[in-house]
XYZ file of C-alpha atoms in Angstrom:
299
model
C 209.522 113.798 12.698
C 209.140 113.639 16.468
C 206.680 111.206 18.032
C 205.380 110.165 21.412
C 204.321 106.515 21.547
C 202.189 105.217 24.423
C 201.722 101.451 24.430
C 199.430 100.116 27.159
C 198.940 96.420 27.941
C 196.436 95.297 30.570
C 195.798 91.780 31.834
C 192.628 91.223 33.897
C 192.519 87.857 35.686
C 189.540 85.839 36.895
C 191.375 84.971 40.105
C 194.343 86.363 41.984
C 197.814 85.788 40.537
C 200.329 84.981 43.244
C 203.510 85.471 41.206
C 204.467 86.454 37.665
C 207.756 86.825 35.783
C 207.767 88.945 32.605
C 209.928 90.163 29.740
C 209.030 93.355 27.877
C 210.407 94.596 24.556
C 208.570 97.889 24.432
C 211.372 100.460 24.170
C 212.677 101.580 20.756
C 216.132 101.215 19.234
C 218.631 104.031 18.824
C 219.533 103.945 15.120
C 221.273 106.232 12.600
C 217.826 107.432 11.470
C 216.041 107.131 14.831
C 216.996 108.850 18.072
C 215.299 107.876 21.327
C 214.718 111.073 23.302
C 213.273 109.267 26.319
C 211.590 106.003 27.237
C 209.928 104.819 30.440
C 208.098 101.701 31.548
C 205.378 102.028 34.224
C 204.176 98.816 35.898
C 201.176 98.413 38.202
C 201.400 96.696 40.700
C 204.955 97.791 41.410
C 207.389 94.970 40.610
C 209.559 93.310 43.217
C 212.443 92.827 40.752
C 213.249 94.964 37.728
C 216.282 95.261 35.461
C 217.028 96.091 31.838
C 219.435 94.533 29.367
C 220.084 94.133 25.649
C 218.974 90.745 24.369
C 220.888 88.588 21.894
C 219.702 90.705 18.955
C 220.449 94.018 20.682
C 216.836 94.822 21.573
C 216.125 96.752 24.755
C 214.558 94.232 27.122
C 213.113 94.747 30.595
C 212.654 91.893 33.082
C 210.345 92.247 36.056
C 208.455 90.125 38.561
C 205.370 90.898 40.640
C 205.380 88.833 43.817
C 202.277 90.083 45.623
C 198.761 88.791 44.834
C 197.067 90.769 42.056
C 194.084 90.388 39.737
C 195.241 93.001 37.224
C 198.567 93.851 35.586
C 199.020 97.134 33.730
C 202.199 97.888 31.768
C 202.549 101.276 30.047
C 205.524 102.111 27.842
C 205.956 105.790 26.940
C 208.653 106.748 24.440
C 209.610 109.882 22.554
C 211.612 109.421 19.369
C 212.949 111.531 16.531
C 212.784 109.778 13.154
C 214.827 111.111 10.224
C 214.573 110.366 6.497
C 216.416 107.252 5.389
C 218.463 106.700 2.246
C 217.400 108.625 -0.892
C 215.151 106.938 -3.409
C 212.882 105.360 -0.802
C 209.641 106.088 -2.638
C 208.344 102.866 -4.194
C 207.236 104.706 -7.304
C 210.327 106.819 -7.941
C 213.125 104.634 -9.143
C 213.961 102.684 -6.028
C 217.694 102.390 -5.310
C 218.687 104.106 -8.575
C 221.695 105.644 -6.858
C 223.239 102.273 -5.996
C 225.028 99.675 -8.069
C 222.962 96.591 -8.741
C 223.786 93.313 -7.042
C 221.926 90.256 -8.264
C 220.119 88.156 -5.726
C 222.305 85.171 -6.678
C 225.441 87.228 -5.963
C 223.995 88.287 -2.607
C 223.295 84.639 -1.780
C 226.842 83.656 -2.745
C 228.278 86.438 -0.581
C 226.388 84.999 2.401
C 228.053 81.654 1.727
C 231.594 82.866 1.134
C 232.113 86.294 2.743
C 233.661 86.092 6.218
C 233.295 89.734 7.201
C 231.667 90.312 10.639
C 228.484 91.910 9.204
C 227.878 89.049 6.763
C 228.627 86.370 9.348
C 226.127 87.975 11.720
C 223.485 88.111 8.983
C 223.884 84.399 8.148
C 221.818 83.360 11.166
C 218.788 85.007 9.539
C 218.980 82.727 6.477
C 217.756 79.640 8.365
C 214.332 78.467 9.490
C 213.069 79.814 12.811
C 210.249 78.774 15.176
C 207.483 80.617 13.313
C 208.957 80.683 9.781
C 209.614 77.385 8.004
C 210.501 77.901 4.348
C 208.723 74.853 2.945
C 208.098 74.125 -0.726
C 204.727 75.950 -1.124
C 206.244 79.140 0.309
C 209.303 78.724 -1.904
C 207.009 78.268 -4.913
C 205.172 81.479 -4.090
C 208.392 83.505 -3.896
C 210.059 81.985 -6.973
C 208.483 84.222 -9.687
C 210.033 87.308 -8.061
C 213.533 85.854 -8.394
C 214.320 85.096 -12.045
C 218.019 84.580 -12.882
C 220.113 87.738 -12.856
C 217.548 90.047 -11.266
C 218.960 92.706 -8.911
C 218.313 91.893 -5.266
C 216.452 95.127 -4.531
C 214.145 94.699 -7.529
C 213.368 91.086 -6.607
C 212.497 91.937 -2.997
C 210.444 94.935 -4.096
C 208.474 92.701 -6.481
C 207.828 90.166 -3.717
C 206.613 92.931 -1.402
C 204.275 94.348 -4.034
C 202.856 90.921 -4.887
C 202.031 90.220 -1.242
C 200.356 93.610 -0.934
C 198.365 93.077 -4.130
C 197.403 89.418 -3.694
C 196.665 89.203 0.043
C 193.787 90.775 1.945
C 194.310 92.409 5.325
C 191.894 90.714 7.718
C 192.492 90.969 11.487
C 189.714 88.436 12.114
C 191.345 85.670 10.071
C 194.584 84.845 11.848
C 196.079 84.604 15.324
C 199.595 83.992 16.607
C 198.970 80.265 16.172
C 197.834 80.411 12.515
C 200.341 78.507 10.311
C 201.801 80.302 7.314
C 200.444 77.603 5.019
C 196.902 78.727 5.944
C 197.788 82.377 5.304
C 199.123 81.344 1.897
C 196.111 79.170 1.112
C 193.469 81.759 2.049
C 195.439 84.805 0.848
C 194.666 86.902 3.921
C 196.159 87.826 7.271
C 197.728 90.743 9.112
C 201.059 92.571 9.069
C 202.763 89.866 11.128
C 201.659 87.204 8.621
C 202.779 89.228 5.613
C 206.203 89.840 7.153
C 206.594 86.130 7.958
C 205.478 85.199 4.444
C 208.099 87.441 2.848
C 210.810 86.212 5.211
C 210.016 82.592 4.343
C 210.203 83.394 0.633
C 213.545 85.153 0.982
C 215.065 82.391 3.078
C 213.877 79.830 0.532
C 216.121 81.659 -1.966
C 219.088 81.419 0.415
C 218.880 85.061 1.509
C 218.976 86.533 5.019
C 215.768 88.167 6.241
C 214.628 89.336 9.652
C 211.366 90.383 11.328
C 210.963 93.967 12.550
C 208.394 95.113 15.087
C 207.434 98.716 15.628
C 204.758 101.313 15.059
C 203.449 103.360 12.162
C 201.770 106.738 12.337
C 198.194 106.533 11.116
C 196.008 109.391 9.978
C 192.246 109.639 10.636
C 189.785 109.973 7.740
C 189.234 113.481 6.428
C 187.076 115.495 8.794
C 187.531 113.065 11.690
C 189.532 113.590 14.873
C 192.197 111.022 15.641
C 191.194 108.532 18.336
C 193.590 108.212 21.242
C 194.731 104.616 21.626
C 193.382 103.496 18.258
C 196.765 102.893 16.639
C 198.380 99.458 16.727
C 201.700 97.711 16.759
C 203.085 97.093 13.301
C 205.500 94.675 11.647
C 207.577 94.557 8.495
C 210.714 92.754 7.282
C 214.316 93.456 6.332
C 216.579 91.775 3.805
C 220.358 91.784 4.115
C 222.307 93.440 1.294
C 226.026 92.550 1.622
C 227.132 96.034 0.533
C 224.447 98.187 2.145
C 223.297 96.337 5.220
C 219.662 95.776 6.170
C 216.925 97.163 3.904
C 213.356 97.474 5.241
C 210.155 96.665 3.335
C 206.532 97.016 4.491
C 204.257 94.657 2.491
C 201.128 95.634 4.429
C 201.339 99.200 3.118
C 203.385 98.552 -0.049
C 206.106 100.993 0.943
C 209.617 101.267 2.252
C 209.565 102.276 5.923
C 210.433 105.935 6.397
C 209.703 108.769 8.790
C 206.293 107.348 9.755
C 207.771 104.005 10.875
C 209.175 103.686 14.399
C 211.467 100.691 14.928
C 211.038 98.812 18.193
C 212.879 95.469 17.914
C 214.022 92.812 15.444
C 214.676 89.083 15.418
C 214.231 85.915 13.388
C 210.431 86.118 13.697
C 207.711 87.362 16.049
C 208.694 84.927 18.794
C 211.988 86.810 19.273
C 210.350 90.225 19.683
C 207.095 89.562 21.553
C 206.247 92.904 23.225
C 205.284 91.346 26.556
C 205.464 87.726 27.641
C 205.880 85.845 30.881
C 204.954 83.092 33.289
C 201.970 83.445 35.633
C 201.186 81.349 38.706
C 197.444 81.338 39.341
C 194.919 83.714 37.807
C 192.808 81.257 35.824
C 191.471 82.744 32.596
C 192.288 86.322 31.681
C 191.236 89.170 29.422
C 193.813 91.168 27.480
C 193.495 94.816 26.454
C 196.110 96.559 24.299
C 196.077 100.206 23.242
C 198.672 102.057 21.194
C 198.787 105.796 20.613
C 201.306 107.333 18.175
C 201.289 111.130 18.487
C 203.228 113.434 16.195
C 204.860 116.202 18.255
C 205.402 119.756 17.071
């Protein structure tokens, strides 16, 4: 599948901003199953400084500063990507991972503790608490039923994903970036970011390595309706580290394994590592924020 993704972020300030410094993670990864055909970042007003780099986790990151007074900042990321099918058996209902040998979750945990290969050592950092994901006892208790002794890792993670999808209600009005996971767990509702964090906390409580993935998902309008430009949204899911097969993605919001409709943007320990756009502003007072995402299938 080929897609064009247009992600627009607009800040409107009550008063003039004299100076701002920003970091943007709005350009997708090149991956074995995802090829970036082109990606541009348009900034208005024009920045005084601009450069790109790969951050600690390998995410494409742009730094820029606007040094003239402005009461509006508009950042538009436009990317074209080609997404290919992933490993076979990726349909939740069709014998997930049947073509692979089973590895119990306890064996995967032990490999993280004892294996000194570069891939495993790199994954170990994702087994610890992070700023937005603290694997406390209530979160560990929630995850525990999915991890009985001797259960294969893939089956255990799949069960955890399905439980979150079944037992939690998607409610964009309930949570914000500041909502603690304990409240998400207590009220059984939240958004994709919350569900990814919840799963990551549960996996880390079992001694496993899990990371947060940000990206986009193609959405389809209701039958008989035209798709609305800009009505899509950023998305989030999680990955668990399998010592023999690398990182495996799971989407609890949609109860599916990410495939050709998922576009990977960035990954980190939690949302704080992959914030699409963040910065420091001098002046401006209060502000309004408008975000629009459009995922278009090409061809």
